Phi, psi and omega in degrees: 000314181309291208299337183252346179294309170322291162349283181321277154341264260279303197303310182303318180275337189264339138318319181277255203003298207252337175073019167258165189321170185288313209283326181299324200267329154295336181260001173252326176294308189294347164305288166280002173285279239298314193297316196319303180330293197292316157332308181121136139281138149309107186255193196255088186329167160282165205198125157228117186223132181317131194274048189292354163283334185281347165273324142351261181332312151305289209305316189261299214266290173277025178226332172060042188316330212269355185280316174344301172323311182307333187245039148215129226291301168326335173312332218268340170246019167232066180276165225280328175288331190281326176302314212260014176280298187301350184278288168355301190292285202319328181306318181300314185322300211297303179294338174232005166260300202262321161348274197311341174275333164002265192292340186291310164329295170308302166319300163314314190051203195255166169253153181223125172210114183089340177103019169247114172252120194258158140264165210266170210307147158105338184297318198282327201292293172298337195261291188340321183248020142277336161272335121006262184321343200057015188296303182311328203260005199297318216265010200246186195273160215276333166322314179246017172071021164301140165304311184085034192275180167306157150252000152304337163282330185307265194350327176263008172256346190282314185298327171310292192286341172293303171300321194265341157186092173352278202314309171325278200311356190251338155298003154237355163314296180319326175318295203313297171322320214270315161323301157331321209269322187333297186297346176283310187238349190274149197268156210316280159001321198258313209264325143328316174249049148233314184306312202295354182223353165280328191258356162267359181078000153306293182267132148246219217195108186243164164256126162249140186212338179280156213224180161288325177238041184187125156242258206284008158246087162342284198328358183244026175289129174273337167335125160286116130264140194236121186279161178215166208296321193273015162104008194248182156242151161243134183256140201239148162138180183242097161277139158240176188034071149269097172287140164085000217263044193173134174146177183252023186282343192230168175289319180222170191208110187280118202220122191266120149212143192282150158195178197263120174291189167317303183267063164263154167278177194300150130098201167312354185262341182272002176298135161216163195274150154206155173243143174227135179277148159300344213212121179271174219229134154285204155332283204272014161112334193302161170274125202253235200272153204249123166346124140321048148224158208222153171269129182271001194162149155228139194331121159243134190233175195283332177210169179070028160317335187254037156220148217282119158254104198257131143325102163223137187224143184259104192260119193008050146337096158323117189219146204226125185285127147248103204115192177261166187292195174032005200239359184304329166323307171300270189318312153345278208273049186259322172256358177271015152299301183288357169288282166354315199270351181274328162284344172262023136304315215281338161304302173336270175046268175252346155300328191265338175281334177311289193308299173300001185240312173284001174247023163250016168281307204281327140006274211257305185295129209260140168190108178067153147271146177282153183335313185256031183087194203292140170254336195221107170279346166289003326132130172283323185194163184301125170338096164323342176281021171258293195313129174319303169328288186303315195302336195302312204292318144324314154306330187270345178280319160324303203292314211276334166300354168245012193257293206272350170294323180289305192308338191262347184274323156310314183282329179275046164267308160326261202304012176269340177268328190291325186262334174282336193294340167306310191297347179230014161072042190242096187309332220264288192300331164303314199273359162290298221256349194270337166279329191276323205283309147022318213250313225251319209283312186298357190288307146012271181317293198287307190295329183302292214298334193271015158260355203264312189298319196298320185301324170272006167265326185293354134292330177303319201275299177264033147271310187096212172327308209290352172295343190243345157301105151002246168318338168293329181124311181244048143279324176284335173274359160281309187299309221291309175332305182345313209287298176341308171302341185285297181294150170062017164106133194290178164331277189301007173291281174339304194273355181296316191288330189284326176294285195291323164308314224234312193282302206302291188276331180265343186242324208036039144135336191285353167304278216302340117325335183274337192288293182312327185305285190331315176253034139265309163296319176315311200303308172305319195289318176296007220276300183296002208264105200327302180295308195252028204277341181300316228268292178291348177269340192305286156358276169302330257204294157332285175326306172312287185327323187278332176282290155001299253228315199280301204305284183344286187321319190280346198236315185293353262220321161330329212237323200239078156327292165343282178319014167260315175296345186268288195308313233310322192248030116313277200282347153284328160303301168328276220302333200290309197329306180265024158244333200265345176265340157290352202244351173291310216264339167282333191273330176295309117028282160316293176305324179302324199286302188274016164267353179233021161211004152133152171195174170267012183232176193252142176344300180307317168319284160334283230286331165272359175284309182295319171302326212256013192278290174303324190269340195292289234288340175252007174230336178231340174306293164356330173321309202287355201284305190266002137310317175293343180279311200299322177301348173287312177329120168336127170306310197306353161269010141286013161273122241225137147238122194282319176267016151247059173243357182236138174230042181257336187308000000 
């Protein structure tokens, strides 16, 4: 109906103008509808292009990455031409490599026949010249034929590749975990026969760890290893949602998995690592006899469909203890700070592909006038981005995908210290940055990705029909979004560990005062500051409210256990709010200071950093207000009598 309406417009003006007749002007609408029909409409593919003045604008102007650099030994090779060659390079990767495979990617999926996994056409091809490229090797050591970079440029190479195509991206993503725990806990011997071919992207890398009857409680794992005389294990079990845990992109595929010795003790204590290669490995690094381990299948989901999530099952598989026996938990959840910080890329993401497509759809797309009247009068009828509506839903996809580009650009700073102290075996300084990051990271996970979701329905919502269209495109980023809430542990994972775990029980309330301090003084130098005084009292007031409020939670909490797990996911949104609004209010900060002394970007940039700066704090902070009231709410209404709770019987 929208499509003859239009038509009908077009006609009602070309009909007062030319004066033609009724019967002439029906029979020419029905004439060009109907070829339209037969025809096709042209619709407007996806699109990517690296958002490189706004990464700039981090990297140089509020985060001051290249001094960053300076206080790190990996620094040293991350001077400000060489960063900004490689921004350049992934960028080009991304937009004309990987882009075009998205949707095609997506049509196709993966294949499975036998326990043999193909990827979709164009894939194999694209990782050959990612590996090419040295992309796998940046953050790792010169030792292993690694760059020895930061590992905030990989992330910002993660962030590319990830926007221009998830699915893609999680095959050498995945790697990146499994290299971590090596290089952390495996022994010379062991990082000698992995890194050196993980980190040229030859070999990639999976972590398993979910069972058929346990995902975020470990304690039910059942995997077996059994020691055997020569210093190895066999490994028995069933892994699921293994990503990446199968395909043809690489020669071997290394795979980190928990599993249980004979004497382990119950529940979590009893876990210990093992790495078992698809391919076991000789002397001489060469690919040997091939593992017992096999793909039973692979998923079919709802969305990231061209990437393989696989079944695996291990029938008495060679496998090498990595770490101490009983401790694999540990050594596991060693990097999961930066697994975390790596789904709230993939939350970025897809706020930012949503976001880059609706806003030349809103452009071109014609509807009506607008409220205060005509904006483009040469026009059958107005850009829907003049509707107030739309733009709101385009400002929000803005703020927050450039909201959530600061909070992670922020964060990987922490991990640019948290990973050389690993990389140099310095215990005492990992685990300072590893605390720090600790904090940071479910806000991340959880808050980013459930905006990630919102951000790809408010495209949906201004394609309007084409949205709910295939082939336009943004649907698969609604479906590709969903998963991001899922990984590394749901919301409500995310938000148990930031309360109950991370504010309540190991700090008892003082991260979260040491944090807020932090931005109340910043809040202070600004206080007087005409341009920025909207921003900061706002600020400051959010901060008290926030303190309050975990204090409330600590004290009912006496009484009420229940009410931690009932506020949690109340008090992981707040804090995400009031935090993407302290990173509103630093980015405002900067754009005021380089409209009135000088920047590399151009007034209009400035001026729009500061509006949207303006559009978060009157439109969406206000949000965190009614989370605060809902975290309050008695647990007893989440309490269930479960058998008079189903009234379908």
């Amino acid at each position: 109906m929208s499509i003859i309406y239009e038509y009908l417009l077009w006609f009602e003006a070309f009909r007062g103008k030319y004066l033609y007749t009724e019967r002439t002007y029906f029979y020419l609408s029905v004439f060009i509808l109907v070829n339209s029909l037969l025809k096709g409409f042209q619709r407007m593919p996806l699109s990517y292009k690296a958002p490189l003045r706004d990464i700039r604008f981090l990297t140089n102007e509020v985060f001051n990455y290249p001094e960053h650099y300076k206080t790190l030994k990996s620094g040293e090779n991350a001077d400000p031409e060489t960063v900004d060659m490689m921004l350049e390079s992934f960028a080009d990767y991304c937009s004309n490599v990987l882009m075009p495979l998205y949707q095609s990617g997506d049509d196709e999926g993966c294949h499975f026949d036998k326990g043999v996994v193909t990827t979709p056409k164009g894939f194999k091809e694209a990782y050959d010249m990612f590996v090419e490229a040295g992309y796998q090797a940046i953050p790792f050591p010169e030792e292993f034929g690694g760059l020895n970079m930061p590992m905030s440029v990989n992330l910002i190479k993660s962030e590319m590749m990830g926007t221009a195509n998830w699915a893609f991206a999680m095959y050498p993503g995945l790697s990146v975990g499994c290299m971590n725990t090596i290089m952390q806990y495996g022994t010379p011997e062991q990082k000698a026969t992995y890194m050196p071919a993980l980190v040229e992207g030859r070999w990639s890398g999976t972590m398993c760890l979910t069972e058929p009857q346990c995902g975020t409680d470990l304690g039910q794992v059942k995997t077996k290893a059994i020691p055997q005389e020569d210093g190895t294990y066999k490994i028995s079990g069933t892994k699921i949602f293994i990503s990446a845990g199968e395909h043809d992109l690489t020669e071997n595929i290394v795979h980190i998995v928990l599993a249980r010795l004979p004497d382990a003790p119950e529940g979590t204590k009893g876990i210990s690592l093992f790495i078992v290669p698809k391919f076991l490995v000789t002397e001489n690094g060469d690919i040997g006899e091939r593992n017992p381990v096999n793909c039973g299948s692979i998923e079919h989901k709802m969305g990231i469909k061209a990437s393989a999530t696989a079944v695996l099952n291990f029938d008495n598989a060679t496998g090498y203890l990595i770490g101490e026996p009983n401790k694999g938990l540990k050594a596991m959840f060693t990097f999961m700070n930066t697994a975390r910080l790596g789904t709230g890329v993939e939350g970025l993401a897809h706020m930012e592909l949503a976001f880059q497509n609706s806003l030349p759809y809103a452009k071109e797309r014609r509807s009506m006038r607008t409220l205060s009247g005509t904006k483009e009068p040469n026009q059958v009828a107005d850009a829907i981005i003049h509707h107030a509506d739309v733009a709101r839903m385009l400002l929000t996809q803005k703020a927050f995908s450039e909201g959530a580009r600061s909070m992670i650009y922020h964060a990987s700073r922490y991990a640019d210290k948290m990973f050389e102290a690993a990389m140099l075996g310095d215990d005492a300084e990992f685990h300072k940055w590893d605390d720090k990051l600790g904090f940071y990271t479910p806000i991340l996970k959880g808050f980013l990705t459930e905006l990630s979701i919102e951000c790809a329905k408010h495209g949906m919502q201004i394609y309007g029909g084409h949205g709910y269209i295939k082939e336009w495109g943004m649907e698969q980023i609604a479906r590709d979004a969903r998963i991001s809430t899922l990984y590394e542990g749901t919301t409500g994972v995310q938000a148990l560990d930031l309360l109950g775990r991370k504010v309540l029980i190991q700090s008892k309330g003082k991260v979260l005062l040491d944090y807020t301090a932090n931005i109340m003084k910043w809040c202070s130098e600004y206080a007087l500051d005409k341009g920025m005084r909207k921003f900061v009292w706002e600020l400051t007031k959010y901060c008290a409210e926030w303190n309050t409020l975990t204090t409330r939670i600590m004290l009912t909490a006496r009484k009420d256990r229940e009410i931690v797990s009932a506020a949690s996911d109340d008090y992981l949104m707040y804090s995400g709010y009031v935090i993407m609004g302290y990173h509103w209010a630093r980015m405002a900060a900067v754009a005021y200071d380089k409209l009135k002394n000088g920047g590399s970007e151009t007034k209009e940039f400035y001026e729009a950093k500061i509006k949207t700066a303006e559009f978060y704090f009157e439109k969406l902070l206000p949000r965190a207000s009614g989370h605060s009231e809902s975290m309050l709410a008695p647990s007893e209404l989440m309490a269930m009598d479960l058998d008079s709770f189903n009234f379908l019987d």
